[in-house]
């Protein structure tokens, strides 16, 4: 390679791959071929630079310059107690709790270990599970996603969740991702979710760092396979402190008559959040809803890249992302919708709206539609706006302070996305977070 | 209650109010009439504190408070209420949440505890009855999808909830059907007391049949060019504004 950004980390990861974990005797690992192929891609392309069209507005250089370990020291794990975990529960959410520490399933802190309907295991121990190999890495394009390639080459652990055909998981699975390292760490969790025919699953993911002062880099990949007539509601609540950086690659594959709903809320905190959300509609008559709310302040960078790939006829997809940006925050929205030639009778909608609360906040919004079929209904749009002065004055003229008026208007702006979050406790949790943040911003 | 002296205001460089004098006492109802574009809504906006108006001269006191020194919200908290000529639609802000916030912020300003949910609901019901405004609107977004007349009625409902000292109704009557005009007028008449006052901005005598004013003023080109009693409105209804405009032109020549 000619120039490589983050050369130190790049070299460290290359060493990891060559010597540490995947020495020839470990070639038995059933995903070895995936790792090999993926590492080749990463080795060639390195970390994405702004020359890469998909990373044009998100420069990783400053986020990768810290000294980062690729292994967590064992003693760092001891400090997480059940009491610690409890503080990350969502009020009123009746759920099965799964706790991951630094990407590894922690059985003793988790309240649920699977039942006749759903099996839950560490992905590191899934090698012998029949449904592991046919799915892992199947739809992830490692050629064009060098970070996903890096994860595919080097992932150590994560969750493997499998819901049996016709199984309805009785409660949502609340996955609490806890990061716990006293020194800077680069983590690569890998999750695989397979929801078989006619099954139903609700997942709620939340994130937290135990050591607020040290850098946590998450380069995660999650694959979700929604089989025929299955339903998945997937909530992703991202928050974190300064020093948290996450690149979250989520690859969804939907079969006939399946339904997938993604609700992503990115709340203020983390330095960098990059979500790559790809939905592959590989069969007819699927339905997909992607709702996102992002709220940034300080010097945060929130980048949502999504792809909805309509490969087959009669599928419906709707994406609506809304952003609220204060301070020097920057957001990127890039939503691609592909409608392949075969995908007649596609309905695909996409909308991105942004509210800028400061002169220094920036948004780059780029909805993209590429249509190769002729009998389709598609629309997309994007707006970037500020407070309506008329609305502010109206509220103030009724005795409402400027700060409360701004708060009401921000909440009103967020309303039509937040209102789509079906699980009431999750929705209320987010509403509370929004209010809390607004109080900080406007006080 | 309201004392306006020699009030001048402009938007950007355009002079719009050119020396308004007006005294409104507690218990009184004043009507302000005048041709389109004469500055009636501008006067209301300046009093309520709309940002784009710059006051270049004069004063406006609400009781002993200098309104012009206060933020729009503090003017409201001191007891000023403007029923807008064009109420704004605010999708996503529920009517009820909006009213609760407004009421409680005004109460807090006066050193009162917020109303609990039950008392708030009771008050809402009572005031809805007073202005005969359908309860279903309270669950909807503020003015969103309301018809022109419904928006006006919602303004009066807000007025009834907030109990201001001085209310300015900017063309509340336009857009109301005959029954709604009567209902809204009845509501206002019920709210009238010795401790509050109303300024009705209107183009039509009809409203003044229902809410009988103590004084009628004609605003033209940023000035009050004639003041009188309710008979003045009848005269205007009959003769229009031209004779007054001519008088002003004549005075200008002198
Ligand atoms: N924001 C503004 N910028 C420029 N000019 C303005 C602005 N607001 C009002 N004006 C002008 O000020 C003048 C007075 O307007 P105003 O709305 O006060 O009239 P009005 O008496 O309420 O008229 P109407 O009876 O039609 O409601 C008009 O010439 C109007 O164009
Ligand atoms: Mg007007």
XYZ file of C-alpha atoms and ligand atoms in Angstrom:
729
model
C 0.000 0.000 0.000
C 1.157 3.475 -0.750
C -0.177 5.650 2.054
C -1.997 4.129 4.958
C -3.952 6.135 7.494
C -3.529 4.992 11.067
C -0.407 3.048 10.143
C 0.346 2.008 13.719
C -3.008 0.379 14.229
C -2.956 -1.064 10.743
C 0.355 -2.744 11.473
C -0.804 -3.992 14.836
C -3.900 -5.565 13.302
C -1.809 -7.123 10.544
C 0.443 -8.660 13.172
C -2.632 -9.921 15.027
C -3.832 -11.620 11.932
C -0.510 -13.170 11.022
C 0.715 -14.357 14.359
C -1.657 -14.185 17.191
C -4.912 -15.848 16.603
C -4.956 -17.496 13.281
C -1.773 -19.413 13.047
C -1.983 -22.384 10.634
C -3.054 -24.766 13.380
C -6.100 -22.596 13.923
C -7.072 -23.035 10.315
C -9.590 -25.565 11.547
C -11.758 -22.601 12.419
C -14.614 -23.087 10.060
C -14.688 -19.434 9.090
C -11.036 -19.422 8.209
C -11.768 -18.917 4.510
C -13.904 -15.886 5.316
C -11.159 -14.486 7.496
C -8.499 -15.014 4.848
C -10.521 -13.486 2.062
C -11.549 -10.562 4.268
C -8.095 -9.848 5.535
C -6.776 -9.696 2.004
C -9.302 -6.947 1.328
C -8.405 -4.999 4.435
C -4.685 -5.417 3.847
C -5.093 -4.002 0.397
C -7.439 -1.122 1.155
C -6.627 -0.261 4.757
C -8.823 2.057 6.785
C -11.141 4.050 4.541
C -9.911 7.526 3.697
C -11.895 10.509 2.459
C -10.877 9.582 -1.075
C -13.364 6.769 -0.776
C -16.739 8.181 -1.933
C -18.540 6.520 0.981
C -16.243 8.212 3.474
C -15.978 11.582 1.793
C -17.436 13.512 4.723
C -16.141 11.320 7.515
C -12.448 11.553 8.064
C -11.264 8.802 10.384
C -7.692 10.019 10.735
C -8.171 11.989 13.959
C -10.258 9.202 15.481
C -7.614 6.556 14.909
C -4.500 8.257 16.134
C -4.754 7.218 19.793
C -2.765 4.316 21.120
C -5.256 1.484 20.958
C -4.969 -2.089 22.216
C -6.607 -4.896 20.307
C -6.884 -7.157 23.351
C -8.562 -6.317 26.640
C -6.647 -7.061 29.815
C -8.332 -9.781 31.833
C -8.571 -7.876 35.105
C -10.692 -5.194 33.484
C -13.658 -7.515 33.505
C -14.023 -7.911 37.227
C -15.507 -4.550 37.955
C -18.856 -5.096 36.298
C -21.397 -6.231 38.873
C -25.115 -6.953 38.554
C -25.691 -3.559 40.167
C -23.662 -1.920 37.407
C -25.757 -3.674 34.809
C -29.005 -2.639 36.461
C -28.367 1.020 35.863
C -28.553 0.381 32.137
C -32.015 -1.152 32.232
C -34.757 0.727 30.459
C -37.508 1.765 32.816
C -40.637 -0.280 32.321
C -39.137 -2.560 29.679
C -39.992 -6.148 30.413
C -37.158 -7.876 28.608
C -34.652 -10.702 28.697
C -31.310 -9.106 29.440
C -28.181 -10.176 27.615
C -24.972 -8.569 28.768
C -21.891 -8.332 26.612
C -18.653 -7.047 28.013
C -16.223 -5.884 25.390
C -18.170 -7.860 22.848
C -18.196 -11.110 24.805
C -21.373 -12.638 26.151
C -21.314 -12.644 29.918
C -23.431 -15.558 31.031
C -23.556 -14.762 34.727
C -24.685 -11.179 34.238
C -27.255 -12.132 31.621
C -30.723 -13.049 32.872
C -31.603 -15.231 29.940
C -29.809 -18.053 28.225
C -32.304 -19.096 25.640
C -35.232 -21.468 25.708
C -37.049 -23.828 23.370
C -37.823 -20.954 21.012
C -34.602 -19.049 20.859
C -31.030 -20.142 21.294
C -28.435 -17.711 22.519
C -24.752 -18.410 22.475
C -21.370 -16.822 22.074
C -20.460 -16.701 18.424
C -17.063 -18.157 19.328
C -18.773 -21.347 20.365
C -21.185 -21.491 17.448
C -18.839 -23.227 15.038
C -20.567 -26.557 15.444
C -24.077 -25.176 15.185
C -25.535 -26.276 11.850
C -26.986 -22.864 10.989
C -23.820 -20.932 11.672
C -21.730 -21.542 8.564
C -24.442 -21.108 5.958
C -25.130 -17.618 7.278
C -21.997 -16.021 8.627
C -20.654 -13.418 6.235
C -23.038 -14.452 3.490
C -24.296 -10.987 2.508
C -21.516 -8.772 3.836
C -19.633 -7.163 0.977
C -16.086 -7.230 2.294
C -14.751 -5.998 -1.000
C -16.334 -2.574 -0.652
C -16.336 -2.240 3.132
C -12.832 -2.471 4.432
C -13.918 -2.055 8.052
C -16.426 -4.866 7.709
C -13.605 -6.824 6.092
C -11.369 -6.091 9.060
C -14.078 -7.281 11.427
C -14.680 -10.411 9.353
C -10.974 -11.211 9.463
C -10.402 -10.630 13.138
C -13.646 -10.877 15.077
C -13.269 -12.834 18.240
C -16.659 -12.916 19.809
C -20.217 -11.685 19.880
C -23.698 -13.127 19.900
C -25.308 -15.805 17.850
C -29.080 -15.654 18.227
C -31.293 -18.102 16.444
C -35.073 -18.177 16.619
C -36.695 -21.447 15.620
C -39.281 -21.641 12.867
C -42.713 -20.493 14.147
C -41.127 -19.307 17.390
C -42.356 -16.120 18.975
C -39.853 -14.889 21.532
C -41.999 -13.928 24.502
C -40.092 -10.792 25.497
C -37.748 -8.409 23.744
C -34.069 -9.255 24.089
C -32.310 -6.301 25.633
C -28.665 -6.525 24.645
C -26.502 -4.333 26.831
C -23.118 -3.733 25.262
C -20.747 -2.717 28.019
C -17.265 -1.604 27.212
C -14.809 -1.851 29.962
C -11.140 -1.150 29.496
C -8.859 1.080 31.491
C -6.786 1.807 28.397
C -7.713 2.651 24.814
C -9.202 -0.316 23.052
C -10.196 -1.298 19.526
C -12.983 -3.876 19.678
C -14.528 -5.887 16.887
C -17.697 -7.605 18.011
C -19.582 -9.786 15.590
C -23.230 -10.730 15.891
C -25.365 -13.059 13.891
C -29.131 -13.201 14.206
C -31.113 -15.794 12.299
C -34.885 -15.655 12.549
C -36.421 -18.644 10.860
C -39.754 -18.994 9.061
C -42.791 -17.387 10.740
C -40.790 -16.451 13.830
C -40.954 -13.121 15.670
C -38.145 -11.353 17.497
C -37.725 -7.963 19.192
C -34.227 -6.757 19.946
C -33.204 -3.660 21.872
C -29.521 -2.776 21.853
C -27.958 -0.220 24.174
C -24.332 0.770 24.708
C -22.300 2.073 27.629
C -18.704 2.580 28.663
C -17.577 1.843 32.174
C -14.373 3.869 31.878
C -15.454 7.199 30.539
C -11.922 8.518 30.177
C -10.446 5.885 27.882
C -11.017 5.566 24.166
C -13.350 2.824 23.023
C -13.409 2.017 19.345
C -16.100 -0.354 18.210
C -15.895 -1.802 14.758
C -18.878 -4.085 14.861
C -20.717 -6.151 12.306
C -24.220 -7.482 12.860
C -25.950 -9.731 10.381
C -29.673 -10.329 10.590
C -31.397 -12.930 8.440
C -35.155 -12.612 8.369
C -36.505 -15.754 6.806
C -39.826 -16.283 5.081
C -42.752 -14.615 6.825
C -40.622 -13.792 9.874
C -40.693 -10.469 11.726
C -37.907 -8.571 13.418
C -38.144 -5.291 15.302
C -34.668 -4.011 15.904
C -34.052 -1.053 18.215
C -30.587 0.446 18.394
C -30.064 3.133 21.022
C -26.650 4.667 20.678
C -25.218 6.866 23.324
C -21.785 7.162 24.792
C -19.209 9.582 26.062
C -16.613 11.625 24.301
C -13.950 9.011 23.397
C -16.527 6.563 22.139
C -16.225 5.843 18.453
C -18.444 3.360 16.734
C -18.682 2.035 13.274
C -21.694 -0.158 13.203
C -22.203 -2.299 10.152
C -25.631 -3.927 10.046
C -26.479 -6.251 7.215
C -30.103 -7.311 6.878
C -31.309 -10.002 4.527
C -35.028 -10.483 4.034
C -36.899 -13.385 2.537
C -40.419 -13.625 1.163
C -43.220 -11.928 3.170
C -40.856 -10.957 5.939
C -40.982 -7.733 7.928
C -37.989 -5.895 9.298
C -38.244 -2.674 11.314
C -35.154 -0.808 12.383
C -35.366 2.009 14.922
C -32.071 3.772 15.465
C -31.686 6.605 17.941
C -28.287 8.222 18.173
C -28.212 10.451 21.221
C -25.535 12.975 22.108
C -22.274 11.688 23.520
C -20.038 9.624 21.297
C -17.362 11.413 19.230
C -18.101 9.394 16.179
C -20.988 7.239 15.150
C -21.026 5.745 11.713
C -23.882 3.423 10.894
C -23.814 1.338 7.778
C -27.253 -0.153 7.486
C -27.736 -2.364 4.469
C -30.955 -4.128 3.677
C -30.989 -6.813 1.043
C -34.414 -7.716 -0.248
C -33.600 -11.027 -1.864
C -37.153 -12.249 -2.229
C -40.671 -11.008 -3.088
C -43.241 -9.206 -0.965
C -41.081 -7.987 1.861
C -41.710 -4.966 4.049
C -39.023 -2.788 5.608
C -39.167 0.312 7.793
C -36.076 2.208 8.823
C -36.623 5.010 11.312
C -33.769 7.051 12.658
C -33.336 9.954 14.987
C -29.934 11.500 15.543
C -29.083 14.265 17.906
C -25.610 15.765 18.007
C -23.829 18.473 19.959
C -20.267 19.502 20.744
C -17.949 18.232 18.053
C -19.809 15.016 17.399
C -19.894 13.417 14.009
C -22.886 11.232 13.207
C -22.881 9.513 9.865
C -25.738 7.322 8.666
C -25.158 5.415 5.464
C -27.903 3.097 4.377
C -28.600 0.942 1.388
C -31.875 -0.696 0.542
C -31.392 -3.116 -2.290
C -34.645 -4.089 -3.993
C -33.683 -7.183 -5.913
C -37.102 -8.780 -6.309
C -40.621 -7.606 -7.163
C -43.395 -6.342 -4.868
C -41.325 -5.156 -1.962
C -42.041 -2.118 0.182
C -39.398 -0.062 1.923
C -39.682 3.193 3.829
C -36.857 5.090 5.441
C -37.250 8.231 7.514
C -34.315 9.781 9.360
C -34.426 13.003 11.305
C -31.487 14.905 12.729
C -31.151 17.635 15.334
C -27.771 19.306 15.488
C -26.408 21.807 17.954
C -22.967 23.256 18.664
C -20.334 22.211 16.163
C -21.931 18.875 15.453
C -21.798 17.408 12.005
C -24.088 14.854 10.440
C -23.986 12.897 7.256
C -26.950 11.138 5.750
C -26.477 9.016 2.700
C -29.321 6.743 1.748
C -29.118 4.635 -1.339
C -32.099 2.840 -2.746
C -31.462 0.445 -5.568
C -34.333 -0.949 -7.551
C -33.013 -3.687 -9.775
C -34.475 -4.469 -13.140
C -36.290 -7.499 -11.822
C -37.831 -5.573 -8.920
C -41.086 -4.460 -10.559
C -43.899 -3.076 -8.386
C -41.417 -1.787 -5.879
C -42.550 0.850 -3.412
C -39.565 2.664 -1.972
C -39.644 5.865 0.028
C -36.923 7.775 1.710
C -36.857 11.008 3.632
C -34.235 12.866 5.636
C -34.999 16.037 7.591
C -32.586 18.068 9.634
C -32.987 20.832 12.152
C -29.934 22.980 12.755
C -29.821 24.728 16.099
C -26.567 26.546 15.592
C -24.745 28.338 12.806
C -21.795 26.021 13.200
C -23.652 22.733 12.880
C -23.318 21.068 9.498
C -25.293 18.459 7.590
C -24.439 16.678 4.384
C -27.569 14.955 3.212
C -27.655 12.860 0.111
C -30.621 10.644 -0.659
C -29.943 8.537 -3.727
C -32.327 6.533 -5.864
C -31.120 4.256 -8.607
C -33.975 2.660 -10.478
C -33.595 0.056 -13.184
C -37.200 -1.196 -13.221
C -40.056 0.718 -14.855
C -43.155 -0.130 -12.842
C -42.247 1.313 -9.452
C -43.327 3.946 -6.952
C -40.381 5.707 -5.417
C -39.743 9.033 -3.776
C -37.003 10.637 -1.795
C -36.332 13.981 -0.254
C -34.180 15.862 2.125
C -34.563 19.094 4.058
C -32.275 21.167 6.230
C -33.914 23.910 8.249
C -33.865 26.062 11.317
C -36.465 27.001 13.870
C -39.493 28.748 12.488
C -39.366 32.260 13.965
C -43.133 32.496 13.644
C -43.646 29.367 15.701
C -41.170 30.530 18.351
C -42.900 33.900 18.652
C -46.311 32.287 18.866
C -45.232 30.084 21.762
C -43.441 32.927 23.539
C -46.454 35.174 23.148
C -48.317 32.689 25.346
C -45.847 33.071 28.194
C -43.569 30.170 27.271
C -39.876 30.965 27.743
C -37.644 30.911 24.724
C -35.817 27.862 26.080
C -39.013 25.869 26.616
C -40.338 27.007 23.263
C -37.213 25.710 21.555
C -37.553 22.487 23.500
C -41.155 22.046 22.433
C -40.256 22.701 18.823
C -37.372 20.234 18.845
C -39.610 17.599 20.338
C -42.254 18.404 17.786
C -39.662 17.966 15.061
C -38.572 14.597 16.420
C -42.135 13.494 17.071
C -43.063 11.792 13.831
C -39.998 9.549 13.976
C -39.911 8.917 17.739
C -43.607 8.149 17.647
C -42.866 5.209 15.345
C -40.860 3.412 18.046
C -43.444 0.795 18.885
C -42.190 -0.402 22.266
C -43.610 2.231 24.607
C -40.883 2.005 27.297
C -38.203 2.436 24.633
C -40.047 5.379 23.138
C -40.479 6.987 26.542
C -36.836 6.369 27.340
C -35.810 8.243 24.208
C -38.250 11.061 24.860
C -36.709 11.460 28.288
C -33.218 11.479 26.824
C -34.233 14.121 24.321
C -35.722 16.312 27.041
C -32.671 15.839 29.204
C -30.331 16.850 26.404
C -32.436 19.837 25.447
C -32.307 21.054 29.031
C -28.530 20.932 28.824
C -28.429 22.676 25.461
C -30.857 25.476 26.131
C -30.269 26.217 29.789
C -54.193 49.644 32.200
C -52.473 50.298 28.850
C -50.850 53.620 28.105
C -49.265 54.118 24.701
C -47.460 57.387 24.085
C -46.120 58.632 20.774
C -45.192 55.133 19.628
C -43.083 54.941 16.488
C -41.937 51.657 14.967
C -40.420 50.457 11.756
C -39.566 47.280 9.907
C -36.129 47.480 8.410
C -36.174 51.102 7.159
C -39.907 51.291 6.584
C -41.786 53.481 9.086
C -45.036 51.790 9.985
C -46.226 53.275 13.283
C -45.890 57.034 13.270
C -46.863 58.251 16.704
C -49.639 56.229 18.319
C -51.325 57.533 21.467
C -53.831 55.352 23.240
C -55.162 55.001 26.772
C -57.105 51.877 27.697
C -58.511 51.623 31.217
C -59.526 48.529 33.150
C -63.036 47.418 32.308
C -63.016 49.040 28.866
C -63.377 47.644 25.365
C -61.724 49.554 22.534
C -62.171 48.849 18.865
C -59.501 49.725 16.334
C -60.595 49.952 12.741
C -58.879 51.207 9.621
C -58.055 50.419 6.014
C -55.869 47.466 5.023
C -52.194 48.025 5.604
C -52.693 50.942 7.972
C -50.720 49.357 10.797
C -53.290 47.662 13.058
C -51.578 44.260 13.184
C -48.244 46.015 13.417
C -49.373 47.811 16.559
C -50.449 44.476 18.038
C -47.115 42.900 17.054
C -45.095 45.727 18.573
C -47.002 45.407 21.823
C -46.567 41.628 21.890
C -42.852 41.911 21.111
C -42.446 40.521 17.632
C -38.772 40.699 16.807
C -38.713 42.248 13.360
C -40.250 45.527 14.568
C -37.943 48.199 15.860
C -39.396 50.780 18.195
C -37.734 54.115 17.439
C -39.688 56.405 19.768
C -42.353 56.405 22.430
C -43.492 54.114 25.215
C -46.071 51.493 26.080
C -46.932 50.754 29.686
C -49.059 47.866 30.904
C -50.099 49.094 34.322
C -46.721 50.241 35.626
C -44.569 47.903 33.528
C -42.741 49.163 30.475
C -43.749 46.535 27.938
C -41.063 47.492 25.471
C -38.353 46.401 27.911
C -39.755 42.897 28.297
C -39.307 39.669 26.335
C -42.436 38.441 24.547
C -42.953 35.759 27.193
C -42.692 38.239 30.051
C -45.246 40.505 28.374
C -47.598 37.544 28.289
C -46.814 36.735 31.906
C -47.568 40.344 32.849
C -51.004 39.832 31.378
C -50.889 40.711 27.689
C -52.579 38.416 25.209
C -52.643 38.667 21.441
C -55.164 36.617 19.515
C -53.363 36.379 16.180
C -54.849 37.399 12.876
C -53.067 34.369 11.431
C -52.483 31.737 14.151
C -49.483 29.503 13.443
C -49.755 25.740 12.940
C -47.223 23.798 14.970
C -47.288 20.098 14.087
C -46.035 17.806 16.806
C -46.796 20.141 19.713
C -50.019 18.972 21.258
C -52.595 21.595 22.031
C -52.899 20.352 25.583
C -49.183 20.150 26.313
C -48.740 23.631 24.893
C -51.465 25.075 27.094
C -50.185 23.330 30.194
C -46.678 24.652 29.586
C -47.961 28.187 28.975
C -50.238 28.206 31.984
C -47.634 26.819 34.342
C -44.895 29.146 33.160
C -47.211 32.102 33.735
C -48.059 30.729 37.184
C -44.391 30.223 37.998
C -43.715 33.844 37.031
C -46.360 34.898 39.520
C -44.869 32.656 42.194
C -47.689 30.108 41.996
C -47.370 26.325 42.044
C -48.052 24.503 38.784
C -51.605 23.246 38.415
C -51.884 19.521 39.042
C -53.228 17.347 36.253
C -56.711 17.158 37.724
C -57.184 20.901 38.274
C -55.761 21.571 34.853
C -58.230 19.214 33.275
C -61.097 20.735 35.238
C -60.087 24.221 34.148
C -59.795 23.073 30.549
C -63.303 21.644 30.651
C -64.781 24.715 32.231
C -63.170 27.101 29.746
C -64.063 24.910 26.816
C -67.635 25.174 27.885
C -67.354 28.918 28.248
C -66.187 29.398 24.678
C -68.137 26.373 23.422
C -65.070 24.833 21.864
C -65.099 21.122 21.082
C -62.945 19.059 23.430
C -61.478 16.876 20.697
C -59.204 19.676 19.550
C -57.154 19.521 22.705
C -55.666 16.186 21.706
C -54.519 17.390 18.351
C -51.379 19.219 17.354
C -51.496 22.946 17.888
C -53.718 24.417 15.146
C -52.604 21.710 12.735
C -55.240 21.058 10.130
C -57.643 23.427 11.891
C -59.951 25.373 9.620
C -59.621 29.139 9.632
C -62.550 29.483 11.999
C -61.320 26.727 14.314
C -57.975 28.467 14.623
C -59.695 31.668 15.683
C -61.804 29.835 18.209
C -58.729 28.138 19.564
C -57.197 31.583 20.134
C -60.202 32.555 22.230
C -60.015 29.271 24.109
C -56.372 30.037 24.940
C -57.411 33.502 26.038
C -60.002 31.983 28.343
C -57.401 29.611 29.798
C -54.707 32.202 30.407
C -56.936 34.970 31.809
C -54.920 37.959 30.648
C -55.421 41.536 31.813
C -55.294 43.051 28.369
C -56.357 41.108 25.308
C -55.848 42.235 21.745
C -58.047 40.398 19.250
C -56.680 40.898 15.762
C -59.528 40.278 13.314
C -60.764 37.346 15.331
C -64.128 37.837 13.653
C -62.932 37.328 10.094
C -63.302 33.734 9.032
C -65.958 32.963 11.633
C -69.374 31.825 10.501
C -72.444 33.572 11.883
C -72.970 31.118 14.732
C -69.294 31.031 15.629
C -69.184 34.825 15.723
C -72.018 34.852 18.223
C -70.436 32.097 20.324
C -67.010 33.731 20.371
C -68.571 37.111 21.227
C -70.568 35.555 24.047
C -67.364 34.014 25.353
C -65.584 37.356 25.317
C -68.520 39.068 27.001
C -68.456 36.460 29.766
C -64.733 37.032 30.234
C -65.100 40.820 30.450
C -64.696 42.226 33.922
C -63.799 45.396 35.758
C -60.227 44.112 35.997
C -59.467 43.408 32.399
C -59.656 45.178 29.068
C -59.981 44.312 25.392
C -58.791 45.822 22.146
C -60.734 44.535 19.162
C -59.125 45.026 15.782
C -61.839 44.591 13.197
C -63.114 45.667 9.819
C -66.757 45.035 10.556
C -69.447 46.689 12.594
C -71.098 43.276 12.998
C -68.678 42.162 15.742
C -69.338 45.391 17.597
C -73.047 44.589 17.716
C -72.129 41.633 19.903
C -69.209 43.057 21.842
C -70.140 46.659 22.374
C -67.069 48.895 22.565
C -66.624 51.885 24.816
C -64.397 53.587 22.248
C -63.708 53.243 18.549
C -60.461 54.406 16.935
C -59.488 54.713 13.320
C -55.918 53.897 12.479
C -54.602 55.180 9.196
C -51.057 55.364 7.920
C -49.577 54.572 11.301
C -51.598 57.112 13.289
C -54.917 57.178 15.080
C -56.752 59.773 13.041
C -60.114 59.688 14.763
C -61.488 58.387 18.033
C -65.091 58.243 19.088
C -67.736 56.056 20.651
C -69.564 53.133 19.124
C -71.467 55.472 16.802
C -68.216 56.110 14.913
C -68.205 52.489 13.800
C -71.723 52.855 12.434
C -70.692 55.964 10.569
C -67.695 54.149 9.066
C -69.906 51.259 8.045
C -72.046 53.736 6.145
C -69.461 56.079 4.704
C -66.213 54.065 4.432
C -62.833 55.674 5.106
C -62.446 58.115 2.225
C -63.930 61.119 4.023
C -61.490 60.587 6.889
C -58.554 60.156 4.530
C -59.522 63.407 2.820
C -59.649 65.216 6.127
C -56.170 63.948 6.899
C -54.916 65.065 3.500
C -56.426 68.500 4.046
C -54.803 68.820 7.458
C -51.517 67.838 5.843
C -51.826 70.745 3.436
C -52.451 73.262 6.175
N -42.469 42.235 8.245
C -42.813 43.264 7.464
N -41.945 43.698 6.513
C -42.270 44.727 5.717
N -43.419 45.395 5.795
C -44.314 45.020 6.705
C -44.057 43.933 7.593
N -45.126 43.781 8.397
C -46.015 44.722 8.017
N -45.521 45.465 7.017
C -46.197 46.582 6.339
O -46.713 47.461 7.308
C -47.924 47.998 6.895
C -48.978 47.733 7.952
O -49.278 46.348 7.974
P -50.296 45.725 9.007
O -50.259 44.266 8.848
O -49.998 46.273 10.339
O -51.671 46.310 8.477
P -53.141 46.069 9.013
O -53.654 47.389 9.391
O -53.161 45.014 10.051
O -53.850 45.565 7.690
P -55.037 44.493 7.483
O -56.297 45.211 7.791
O -54.947 44.152 6.054
O -54.788 43.340 8.386
C -48.252 47.360 5.560
O -47.877 48.259 4.535
C -47.402 46.133 5.546
O -47.046 45.784 4.240
Mg -53.885 43.083 10.148
